[in-house]
PDB file of C-alpha atoms in Angstrom:
ATOM      1  CA  UNK A   1      25.138   0.020 -22.506  1.00 90.00           C
ATOM      2  CA  UNK A   2      27.536   0.197 -19.562  1.00 95.00           C
ATOM      3  CA  UNK A   3      27.385   0.857 -15.853  1.00 97.00           C
ATOM      4  CA  UNK A   4      29.987   0.774 -13.125  1.00 97.00           C
ATOM      5  CA  UNK A   5      30.156   2.572  -9.788  1.00 97.00           C
ATOM      6  CA  UNK A   6      32.199   2.490  -6.602  1.00 96.00           C
ATOM      7  CA  UNK A   7      31.621   3.342  -2.945  1.00 95.00           C
ATOM      8  CA  UNK A   8      34.547   3.797  -0.553  1.00 94.00           C
ATOM      9  CA  UNK A   9      32.987   6.006   2.128  1.00 92.00           C
ATOM     10  CA  UNK A  10      31.727   3.901   5.038  1.00 90.00           C
ATOM     11  CA  UNK A  11      28.750   6.153   5.792  1.00 90.00           C
ATOM     12  CA  UNK A  12      27.654   6.078   2.135  1.00 92.00           C
ATOM     13  CA  UNK A  13      27.982   2.300   2.064  1.00 92.00           C
ATOM     14  CA  UNK A  14      25.911   1.954   5.228  1.00 90.00           C
ATOM     15  CA  UNK A  15      23.224   4.245   3.791  1.00 90.00           C
ATOM     16  CA  UNK A  16      23.117   2.306   0.535  1.00 93.00           C
ATOM     17  CA  UNK A  17      22.811  -0.941   2.485  1.00 93.00           C
ATOM     18  CA  UNK A  18      19.911   0.450   4.529  1.00 91.00           C
ATOM     19  CA  UNK A  19      18.122   1.565   1.364  1.00 92.00           C
ATOM     20  CA  UNK A  20      18.547  -1.861  -0.249  1.00 94.00           C
ATOM     21  CA  UNK A  21      17.237  -3.540   2.922  1.00 93.00           C
ATOM     22  CA  UNK A  22      14.208  -1.244   2.861  1.00 92.00           C
ATOM     23  CA  UNK A  23      13.447  -1.990  -0.803  1.00 94.00           C
ATOM     24  CA  UNK A  24      13.784  -5.731  -0.135  1.00 94.00           C
ATOM     25  CA  UNK A  25      11.061  -5.472   2.525  1.00 92.00           C
ATOM     26  CA  UNK A  26       8.773  -3.429   0.261  1.00 91.00           C
ATOM     27  CA  UNK A  27       9.000  -5.347  -3.025  1.00 91.00           C
ATOM     28  CA  UNK A  28       9.716  -8.912  -4.151  1.00 92.00           C
ATOM     29  CA  UNK A  29      10.794  -7.691  -7.572  1.00 94.00           C
ATOM     30  CA  UNK A  30      11.368  -4.153  -8.797  1.00 95.00           C
ATOM     31  CA  UNK A  31      12.885  -2.087 -11.558  1.00 96.00           C
ATOM     32  CA  UNK A  32      16.190  -0.281 -11.104  1.00 97.00           C
ATOM     33  CA  UNK A  33      16.448   2.787 -13.325  1.00 97.00           C
ATOM     34  CA  UNK A  34      20.003   4.039 -13.819  1.00 97.00           C
ATOM     35  CA  UNK A  35      20.512   7.546 -15.164  1.00 96.00           C
ATOM     36  CA  UNK A  36      23.564   9.860 -15.099  1.00 95.00           C
ATOM     37  CA  UNK A  37      22.531  11.594 -11.879  1.00 94.00           C
ATOM     38  CA  UNK A  38      20.029   9.310 -10.140  1.00 95.00           C
ATOM     39  CA  UNK A  39      19.092   5.768  -9.258  1.00 96.00           C
ATOM     40  CA  UNK A  40      15.426   4.843  -8.920  1.00 96.00           C
ATOM     41  CA  UNK A  41      13.910   1.722  -7.431  1.00 97.00           C
ATOM     42  CA  UNK A  42      10.459   1.391  -8.991  1.00 95.00           C
ATOM     43  CA  UNK A  43       7.414  -0.753  -8.271  1.00 93.00           C
ATOM     44  CA  UNK A  44       4.404   0.330 -10.291  1.00 86.00           C
ATOM     45  CA  UNK A  45       1.552  -2.106  -9.784  1.00 78.00           C
ATOM     46  CA  UNK A  46      -1.826  -0.993 -11.036  1.00 66.00           C
ATOM     47  CA  UNK A  47      -3.410   0.796  -8.079  1.00 54.00           C
ATOM     48  CA  UNK A  48      -6.806   0.238  -9.684  1.00 52.00           C
ATOM     49  CA  UNK A  49      -6.209  -3.502  -9.344  1.00 57.00           C
ATOM     50  CA  UNK A  50      -5.313  -3.235  -5.663  1.00 68.00           C
ATOM     51  CA  UNK A  51      -1.531  -3.211  -5.994  1.00 82.00           C
ATOM     52  CA  UNK A  52       0.821  -0.894  -4.127  1.00 90.00           C
ATOM     53  CA  UNK A  53       3.237   1.377  -5.991  1.00 92.00           C
ATOM     54  CA  UNK A  54       6.647   2.705  -4.984  1.00 93.00           C
ATOM     55  CA  UNK A  55       9.060   5.281  -6.363  1.00 95.00           C
ATOM     56  CA  UNK A  56      12.374   5.548  -4.492  1.00 95.00           C
ATOM     57  CA  UNK A  57      14.962   8.057  -5.690  1.00 95.00           C
ATOM     58  CA  UNK A  58      18.663   8.276  -4.793  1.00 95.00           C
ATOM     59  CA  UNK A  59      20.975  11.063  -5.889  1.00 93.00           C
ATOM     60  CA  UNK A  60      24.006   9.135  -7.092  1.00 93.00           C
ATOM     61  CA  UNK A  61      26.486  11.802  -5.961  1.00 93.00           C
ATOM     62  CA  UNK A  62      25.363  11.248  -2.358  1.00 93.00           C
ATOM     63  CA  UNK A  63      26.355   7.574  -2.466  1.00 94.00           C
ATOM     64  CA  UNK A  64      29.054   6.890  -5.046  1.00 95.00           C
ATOM     65  CA  UNK A  65      32.645   8.072  -5.195  1.00 94.00           C
ATOM     66  CA  UNK A  66      32.867   6.932  -8.810  1.00 95.00           C
ATOM     67  CA  UNK A  67      29.946   6.620 -11.214  1.00 96.00           C
ATOM     68  CA  UNK A  68      30.051   5.862 -14.925  1.00 96.00           C
ATOM     69  CA  UNK A  69      27.160   4.867 -17.151  1.00 95.00           C
ATOM     70  CA  UNK A  70      26.191   4.779 -20.806  1.00 95.00           C
ATOM     71  CA  UNK A  71      22.561   4.243 -21.685  1.00 94.00           C
ATOM     72  CA  UNK A  72      21.179   2.570 -24.763  1.00 90.00           C
ATOM     73  CA  UNK A  73      21.783   5.731 -26.819  1.00 90.00           C
ATOM     74  CA  UNK A  74      22.705   9.413 -26.496  1.00 89.00           C
ATOM     75  CA  UNK A  75      19.029  10.348 -26.758  1.00 91.00           C
ATOM     76  CA  UNK A  76      17.961   7.720 -24.219  1.00 92.00           C
ATOM     77  CA  UNK A  77      20.845   7.787 -21.781  1.00 95.00           C
ATOM     78  CA  UNK A  78      19.244   5.490 -19.231  1.00 96.00           C
ATOM     79  CA  UNK A  79      19.241   1.815 -18.270  1.00 97.00           C
ATOM     80  CA  UNK A  80      16.249  -0.092 -16.897  1.00 97.00           C
ATOM     81  CA  UNK A  81      16.752  -3.501 -15.299  1.00 97.00           C
ATOM     82  CA  UNK A  82      14.502  -5.789 -13.303  1.00 97.00           C
ATOM     83  CA  UNK A  83      15.927  -7.476 -10.216  1.00 96.00           C
ATOM     84  CA  UNK A  84      15.024  -9.169  -6.947  1.00 97.00           C
ATOM     85  CA  UNK A  85      15.846  -6.683  -4.154  1.00 95.00           C
ATOM     86  CA  UNK A  86      16.385  -9.508  -1.654  1.00 96.00           C
ATOM     87  CA  UNK A  87      19.366 -10.682  -3.727  1.00 96.00           C
ATOM     88  CA  UNK A  88      20.921  -7.220  -3.558  1.00 96.00           C
ATOM     89  CA  UNK A  89      20.227  -6.926   0.171  1.00 95.00           C
ATOM     90  CA  UNK A  90      21.732 -10.366   0.816  1.00 95.00           C
ATOM     91  CA  UNK A  91      24.868  -9.474  -1.145  1.00 94.00           C
ATOM     92  CA  UNK A  92      25.371  -6.257   0.802  1.00 94.00           C
ATOM     93  CA  UNK A  93      25.236  -8.098   4.138  1.00 90.00           C
ATOM     94  CA  UNK A  94      28.836  -9.114   3.474  1.00 86.00           C
ATOM     95  CA  UNK A  95      29.846  -5.458   3.029  1.00 86.00           C
ATOM     96  CA  UNK A  96      30.049  -4.519   6.698  1.00 80.00           C
ATOM     97  CA  UNK A  97      33.435  -2.906   7.410  1.00 81.00           C
ATOM     98  CA  UNK A  98      34.312  -3.190   3.719  1.00 88.00           C
ATOM     99  CA  UNK A  99      37.142  -1.139   2.279  1.00 89.00           C
ATOM    100  CA  UNK A 100      35.237  -0.576  -0.964  1.00 93.00           C
ATOM    101  CA  UNK A 101      32.231  -1.771  -2.937  1.00 95.00           C
ATOM    102  CA  UNK A 102      32.013  -1.913  -6.707  1.00 96.00           C
ATOM    103  CA  UNK A 103      28.869  -2.516  -8.720  1.00 96.00           C
ATOM    104  CA  UNK A 104      28.699  -3.018 -12.479  1.00 96.00           C
ATOM    105  CA  UNK A 105      26.636  -4.558 -15.240  1.00 97.00           C
ATOM    106  CA  UNK A 106      28.130  -7.781 -16.590  1.00 96.00           C
ATOM    107  CA  UNK A 107      27.133 -10.716 -18.754  1.00 93.00           C
ATOM    108  CA  UNK A 108      28.153 -14.122 -17.387  1.00 88.00           C
ATOM    109  CA  UNK A 109      26.075 -16.399 -19.604  1.00 89.00           C
ATOM    110  CA  UNK A 110      23.183 -14.203 -18.452  1.00 92.00           C
ATOM    111  CA  UNK A 111      22.865 -10.485 -17.584  1.00 95.00           C
ATOM    112  CA  UNK A 112      24.083  -9.716 -14.051  1.00 96.00           C
ATOM    113  CA  UNK A 113      24.527  -6.891 -11.621  1.00 97.00           C
ATOM    114  CA  UNK A 114      27.906  -7.840 -10.182  1.00 97.00           C
ATOM    115  CA  UNK A 115      28.739  -6.683  -6.660  1.00 96.00           C
ATOM    116  CA  UNK A 116      32.427  -6.820  -5.707  1.00 95.00           C
ATOM    117  CA  UNK A 117      33.236  -6.175  -2.053  1.00 94.00           C
ATOM    118  CA  UNK A 118      36.806  -5.542  -0.943  1.00 92.00           C
ATOM    119  CA  UNK A 119      37.325  -6.741   2.633  1.00 89.00           C
ATOM    120  CA  UNK A 120      40.234  -6.437   5.015  1.00 78.00           C
ATOM    121  CA  UNK A 121      41.477  -9.663   6.579  1.00 73.00           C
ATOM    122  CA  UNK A 122      43.057 -10.037  10.035  1.00 70.00           C
ATOM    123  CA  UNK A 123      46.494  -9.819   8.464  1.00 69.00           C
ATOM    124  CA  UNK A 124      45.536  -6.466   6.875  1.00 69.00           C
ATOM    125  CA  UNK A 125      45.674  -7.953   3.401  1.00 75.00           C
ATOM    126  CA  UNK A 126      42.542  -7.549   1.329  1.00 79.00           C
ATOM    127  CA  UNK A 127      40.252 -10.110  -0.225  1.00 87.00           C
ATOM    128  CA  UNK A 128      37.356  -9.647  -2.620  1.00 91.00           C
ATOM    129  CA  UNK A 129      33.928 -11.238  -2.365  1.00 92.00           C
ATOM    130  CA  UNK A 130      31.868 -11.202  -5.573  1.00 94.00           C
ATOM    131  CA  UNK A 131      28.115 -11.649  -5.987  1.00 95.00           C
ATOM    132  CA  UNK A 132      26.453 -12.011  -9.393  1.00 96.00           C
ATOM    133  CA  UNK A 133      22.812 -10.946  -9.179  1.00 96.00           C
ATOM    134  CA  UNK A 134      20.661 -12.111 -12.109  1.00 96.00           C
ATOM    135  CA  UNK A 135      18.790  -9.291 -13.816  1.00 97.00           C
ATOM    136  CA  UNK A 136      16.488  -8.749 -16.771  1.00 96.00           C
ATOM    137  CA  UNK A 137      17.200  -5.833 -19.102  1.00 96.00           C
ATOM    138  CA  UNK A 138      13.963  -3.975 -19.874  1.00 96.00           C
ATOM    139  CA  UNK A 139      13.609  -2.906 -23.516  1.00 94.00           C
ATOM    140  CA  UNK A 140      13.063   0.726 -24.480  1.00 95.00           C
ATOM    141  CA  UNK A 141       9.484   0.141 -25.640  1.00 94.00           C
ATOM    142  CA  UNK A 142       8.429  -0.682 -22.058  1.00 94.00           C
ATOM    143  CA  UNK A 143       9.997   2.373 -20.399  1.00 94.00           C
ATOM    144  CA  UNK A 144       6.833   4.422 -20.805  1.00 92.00           C
ATOM    145  CA  UNK A 145       5.157   2.213 -18.198  1.00 89.00           C
ATOM    146  CA  UNK A 146       7.901   2.905 -15.659  1.00 92.00           C
ATOM    147  CA  UNK A 147       7.738   6.670 -15.291  1.00 89.00           C
ATOM    148  CA  UNK A 148       7.314   8.535 -12.010  1.00 88.00           C
ATOM    149  CA  UNK A 149       3.687   8.198 -10.918  1.00 84.00           C
ATOM    150  CA  UNK A 150       1.415  11.201 -11.088  1.00 83.00           C
ATOM    151  CA  UNK A 151       0.592  12.212  -7.546  1.00 79.00           C
ATOM    152  CA  UNK A 152      -3.171  12.812  -7.236  1.00 80.00           C
ATOM    153  CA  UNK A 153      -4.259  16.015  -5.541  1.00 89.00           C
ATOM    154  CA  UNK A 154      -4.951  15.046  -1.961  1.00 92.00           C
ATOM    155  CA  UNK A 155      -7.917  16.042   0.167  1.00 93.00           C
ATOM    156  CA  UNK A 156      -5.722  16.129   3.279  1.00 94.00           C
ATOM    157  CA  UNK A 157      -1.952  16.213   3.755  1.00 94.00           C
ATOM    158  CA  UNK A 158      -0.586  15.737   7.253  1.00 95.00           C
ATOM    159  CA  UNK A 159       2.768  15.019   8.866  1.00 96.00           C
ATOM    160  CA  UNK A 160       3.109  11.503  10.244  1.00 95.00           C
ATOM    161  CA  UNK A 161       3.911  10.700  13.871  1.00 93.00           C
ATOM    162  CA  UNK A 162       7.018   8.660  14.700  1.00 91.00           C
ATOM    163  CA  UNK A 163       6.923   5.653  12.361  1.00 91.00           C
ATOM    164  CA  UNK A 164       8.064   3.209  15.053  1.00 91.00           C
ATOM    165  CA  UNK A 165       5.135   4.286  17.220  1.00 92.00           C
ATOM    166  CA  UNK A 166       2.703   3.754  14.355  1.00 93.00           C
ATOM    167  CA  UNK A 167       4.223   0.346  13.616  1.00 93.00           C
ATOM    168  CA  UNK A 168       3.740  -0.748  17.222  1.00 93.00           C
ATOM    169  CA  UNK A 169       0.078   0.313  17.118  1.00 94.00           C
ATOM    170  CA  UNK A 170      -0.677  -1.308  13.756  1.00 95.00           C
ATOM    171  CA  UNK A 171       0.990  -4.596  14.743  1.00 94.00           C
ATOM    172  CA  UNK A 172      -1.509  -4.921  17.586  1.00 94.00           C
ATOM    173  CA  UNK A 173      -4.437  -3.914  15.385  1.00 95.00           C
ATOM    174  CA  UNK A 174      -3.701  -6.547  12.725  1.00 94.00           C
ATOM    175  CA  UNK A 175      -4.512  -9.253  15.273  1.00 93.00           C
ATOM    176  CA  UNK A 176      -8.093  -7.974  15.321  1.00 94.00           C
ATOM    177  CA  UNK A 177      -8.823  -6.987  11.714  1.00 94.00           C
ATOM    178  CA  UNK A 178      -7.430  -7.256   8.177  1.00 94.00           C
ATOM    179  CA  UNK A 179      -8.640  -3.757   7.344  1.00 96.00           C
ATOM    180  CA  UNK A 180      -7.581  -0.361   8.632  1.00 96.00           C
ATOM    181  CA  UNK A 181      -9.180   3.053   8.251  1.00 97.00           C
ATOM    182  CA  UNK A 182      -6.772   5.994   8.129  1.00 97.00           C
ATOM    183  CA  UNK A 183      -8.478   9.334   8.617  1.00 97.00           C
ATOM    184  CA  UNK A 184      -7.028  12.805   9.016  1.00 96.00           C
ATOM    185  CA  UNK A 185      -7.965  16.471   8.839  1.00 94.00           C
ATOM    186  CA  UNK A 186      -6.228  19.784   8.277  1.00 92.00           C
ATOM    187  CA  UNK A 187      -6.231  20.473  12.004  1.00 93.00           C
ATOM    188  CA  UNK A 188      -3.310  18.096  12.574  1.00 94.00           C
ATOM    189  CA  UNK A 189      -5.383  15.127  13.710  1.00 96.00           C
ATOM    190  CA  UNK A 190      -4.824  11.586  12.439  1.00 97.00           C
ATOM    191  CA  UNK A 191      -6.706   8.456  13.483  1.00 97.00           C
ATOM    192  CA  UNK A 192      -5.961   4.797  12.900  1.00 97.00           C
ATOM    193  CA  UNK A 193      -9.186   2.851  13.244  1.00 97.00           C
ATOM    194  CA  UNK A 194     -10.376  -0.739  12.957  1.00 96.00           C
ATOM    195  CA  UNK A 195     -14.012  -1.787  13.035  1.00 93.00           C
ATOM    196  CA  UNK A 196     -15.436  -5.287  13.330  1.00 91.00           C
ATOM    197  CA  UNK A 197     -18.814  -6.667  14.337  1.00 89.00           C
ATOM    198  CA  UNK A 198     -17.522  -7.051  17.878  1.00 89.00           C
ATOM    199  CA  UNK A 199     -15.222  -4.103  18.492  1.00 92.00           C
ATOM    200  CA  UNK A 200     -14.143  -0.669  17.301  1.00 94.00           C
ATOM    201  CA  UNK A 201     -10.639   0.510  18.219  1.00 95.00           C
ATOM    202  CA  UNK A 202      -9.208   3.926  17.379  1.00 96.00           C
ATOM    203  CA  UNK A 203      -5.766   5.389  18.061  1.00 96.00           C
ATOM    204  CA  UNK A 204      -5.665   9.196  17.960  1.00 97.00           C
ATOM    205  CA  UNK A 205      -2.689  11.402  17.085  1.00 96.00           C
ATOM    206  CA  UNK A 206      -2.991  15.171  17.536  1.00 96.00           C
ATOM    207  CA  UNK A 207      -1.050  18.350  16.752  1.00 95.00           C
ATOM    208  CA  UNK A 208       0.825  16.756  13.854  1.00 95.00           C
ATOM    209  CA  UNK A 209       0.591  19.755  11.568  1.00 91.00           C
ATOM    210  CA  UNK A 210       0.235  20.047   7.810  1.00 88.00           C
ATOM    211  CA  UNK A 211       2.760  21.182   5.201  1.00 88.00           C
ATOM    212  CA  UNK A 212       2.457  24.867   4.230  1.00 80.00           C
ATOM    213  CA  UNK A 213       1.457  24.108   0.634  1.00 60.00           C
ATOM    214  CA  UNK A 214      -1.475  21.993   1.798  1.00 49.00           C
ATOM    215  CA  UNK A 215      -3.381  24.971   3.143  1.00 48.00           C
ATOM    216  CA  UNK A 216      -2.769  26.925  -0.086  1.00 52.00           C
ATOM    217  CA  UNK A 217      -4.096  24.230  -2.420  1.00 55.00           C
ATOM    218  CA  UNK A 218      -7.576  24.850  -3.858  1.00 47.00           C
ATOM    219  CA  UNK A 219      -8.666  21.390  -2.734  1.00 52.00           C
ATOM    220  CA  UNK A 220      -7.844  22.296   0.849  1.00 51.00           C
ATOM    221  CA  UNK A 221     -10.643  24.847   1.167  1.00 67.00           C
ATOM    222  CA  UNK A 222     -12.384  22.296   3.344  1.00 72.00           C
ATOM    223  CA  UNK A 223     -13.374  22.588   6.973  1.00 85.00           C
ATOM    224  CA  UNK A 224     -10.293  22.125   9.159  1.00 87.00           C
ATOM    225  CA  UNK A 225     -12.141  19.574  11.287  1.00 89.00           C
ATOM    226  CA  UNK A 226     -13.534  17.555   8.375  1.00 92.00           C
ATOM    227  CA  UNK A 227     -11.930  14.126   8.093  1.00 94.00           C
ATOM    228  CA  UNK A 228     -10.755  12.531   4.864  1.00 94.00           C
ATOM    229  CA  UNK A 229     -10.463   8.780   5.116  1.00 96.00           C
ATOM    230  CA  UNK A 230      -9.287   5.715   3.266  1.00 96.00           C
ATOM    231  CA  UNK A 231      -9.852   2.049   4.089  1.00 96.00           C
ATOM    232  CA  UNK A 232      -6.850  -0.129   3.258  1.00 96.00           C
ATOM    233  CA  UNK A 233      -5.390  -3.582   3.705  1.00 95.00           C
ATOM    234  CA  UNK A 234      -3.674  -3.440   7.095  1.00 95.00           C
ATOM    235  CA  UNK A 235      -0.968  -5.890   5.981  1.00 94.00           C
ATOM    236  CA  UNK A 236       0.134  -3.589   3.153  1.00 94.00           C
ATOM    237  CA  UNK A 237       0.401  -0.678   5.570  1.00 95.00           C
ATOM    238  CA  UNK A 238       2.356  -2.765   8.073  1.00 93.00           C
ATOM    239  CA  UNK A 239       4.705  -3.905   5.303  1.00 91.00           C
ATOM    240  CA  UNK A 240       5.402  -0.246   4.526  1.00 92.00           C
ATOM    241  CA  UNK A 241       6.054   0.596   8.196  1.00 91.00           C
ATOM    242  CA  UNK A 242       8.179  -2.508   8.790  1.00 85.00           C
ATOM    243  CA  UNK A 243      10.288  -1.759   5.738  1.00 81.00           C
ATOM    244  CA  UNK A 244      11.590   1.596   6.919  1.00 79.00           C
ATOM    245  CA  UNK A 245      15.366   1.509   7.376  1.00 67.00           C
ATOM    246  CA  UNK A 246      16.077   5.238   7.148  1.00 65.00           C
ATOM    247  CA  UNK A 247      15.027   7.930   9.581  1.00 74.00           C
ATOM    248  CA  UNK A 248      13.155  10.416   7.390  1.00 82.00           C
ATOM    249  CA  UNK A 249      13.535  14.137   7.965  1.00 85.00           C
ATOM    250  CA  UNK A 250      10.024  14.529   6.546  1.00 89.00           C
ATOM    251  CA  UNK A 251       7.184  12.023   6.561  1.00 92.00           C
ATOM    252  CA  UNK A 252       3.855  12.952   4.993  1.00 94.00           C
ATOM    253  CA  UNK A 253       0.531  11.168   4.664  1.00 95.00           C
ATOM    254  CA  UNK A 254      -1.627  12.342   1.745  1.00 96.00           C
ATOM    255  CA  UNK A 255      -5.195  11.065   1.591  1.00 96.00           C
ATOM    256  CA  UNK A 256      -7.393  11.107  -1.506  1.00 94.00           C
ATOM    257  CA  UNK A 257     -10.768  10.443   0.064  1.00 92.00           C
ATOM    258  CA  UNK A 258     -11.846   6.802  -0.378  1.00 90.00           C
ATOM    259  CA  UNK A 259      -9.343   6.305  -3.224  1.00 91.00           C
ATOM    260  CA  UNK A 260      -5.701   6.067  -2.177  1.00 93.00           C
ATOM    261  CA  UNK A 261      -3.242   6.997   0.559  1.00 95.00           C
ATOM    262  CA  UNK A 262       0.143   8.286  -0.567  1.00 95.00           C
ATOM    263  CA  UNK A 263       3.123   8.385   1.784  1.00 94.00           C
ATOM    264  CA  UNK A 264       5.991  10.744   1.027  1.00 93.00           C
ATOM    265  CA  UNK A 265       9.213  10.200   2.988  1.00 92.00           C
ATOM    266  CA  UNK A 266      12.291  12.355   2.577  1.00 89.00           C
ATOM    267  CA  UNK A 267      15.769  11.693   3.896  1.00 84.00           C
ATOM    268  CA  UNK A 268      18.750  13.873   3.057  1.00 77.00           C
ATOM    269  CA  UNK A 269      19.914  11.225   0.568  1.00 83.00           C
ATOM    270  CA  UNK A 270      16.718   9.364  -0.346  1.00 90.00           C
ATOM    271  CA  UNK A 271      13.117  10.147  -1.223  1.00 93.00           C
ATOM    272  CA  UNK A 272      10.359   7.536  -1.198  1.00 93.00           C
ATOM    273  CA  UNK A 273       6.804   7.694  -2.484  1.00 94.00           C
ATOM    274  CA  UNK A 274       4.525   4.805  -1.579  1.00 94.00           C
ATOM    275  CA  UNK A 275       0.904   4.372  -2.677  1.00 94.00           C
ATOM    276  CA  UNK A 276      -1.681   2.047  -1.087  1.00 94.00           C
ATOM    277  CA  UNK A 277      -5.084   1.894  -2.810  1.00 93.00           C
ATOM    278  CA  UNK A 278      -8.403   1.965  -0.977  1.00 94.00           C
ATOM    279  CA  UNK A 279     -10.328  -1.259  -0.579  1.00 92.00           C
ATOM    280  CA  UNK A 280     -13.552  -1.348  -2.539  1.00 78.00           C
TER     281      UNK A 280
END
């Protein structure tokens, strides 16, 4: 089992740093799946037990100039490791203006993901900063629990407004309530609503539009004005919004009525699926 990769392009390094910062804000621990063509950051809590789930996918060719890996066998050419994303994010903070970044699996009395950052000094000579991030290698028998989540067929799919705008709204709402109702219809309308014994506050977004496939799905034969809704923990939603470090080219909200809300963000280099379960 081997893995080593290298980034020398500044834009690729900056993108990889932004992704690691985002994952660090979304998960305290996660699984990194390494395959010949992709990297996946995975958090698969049981939605039925109230936990959020995340599946973030990076095409390795969009980030790495060199990429070599050997899985546990020819038939199972993958590597699964558990790590603390904050450790990776902290290591990459030293990579600003780096000449190159190398990452590899090592064993230094314990399994590590070793990050080596080549920096230029004032005298134009180079120096290398090394970070050893402790990891846990996940055995093959547990891989079946770490597969891409099945996306439930949604009652409503709608494009999201600007995420920064939503974050600003939700930050104010969390001072009033711990719960948030997200409701949307196929007419491009999305509402963020909080209700308490004393007050009801709703923020309306209109003309957002729906993806073409949404109107063709059998489950979308509903009235265009009919709202689907889900009541969630407002802190989990704010954590998702606060964690965004990439500007997505597509941002979708998919609501399974009273069950789960699934966010689907797509950047040219990264895709992210994030699931927040409904409160009972």
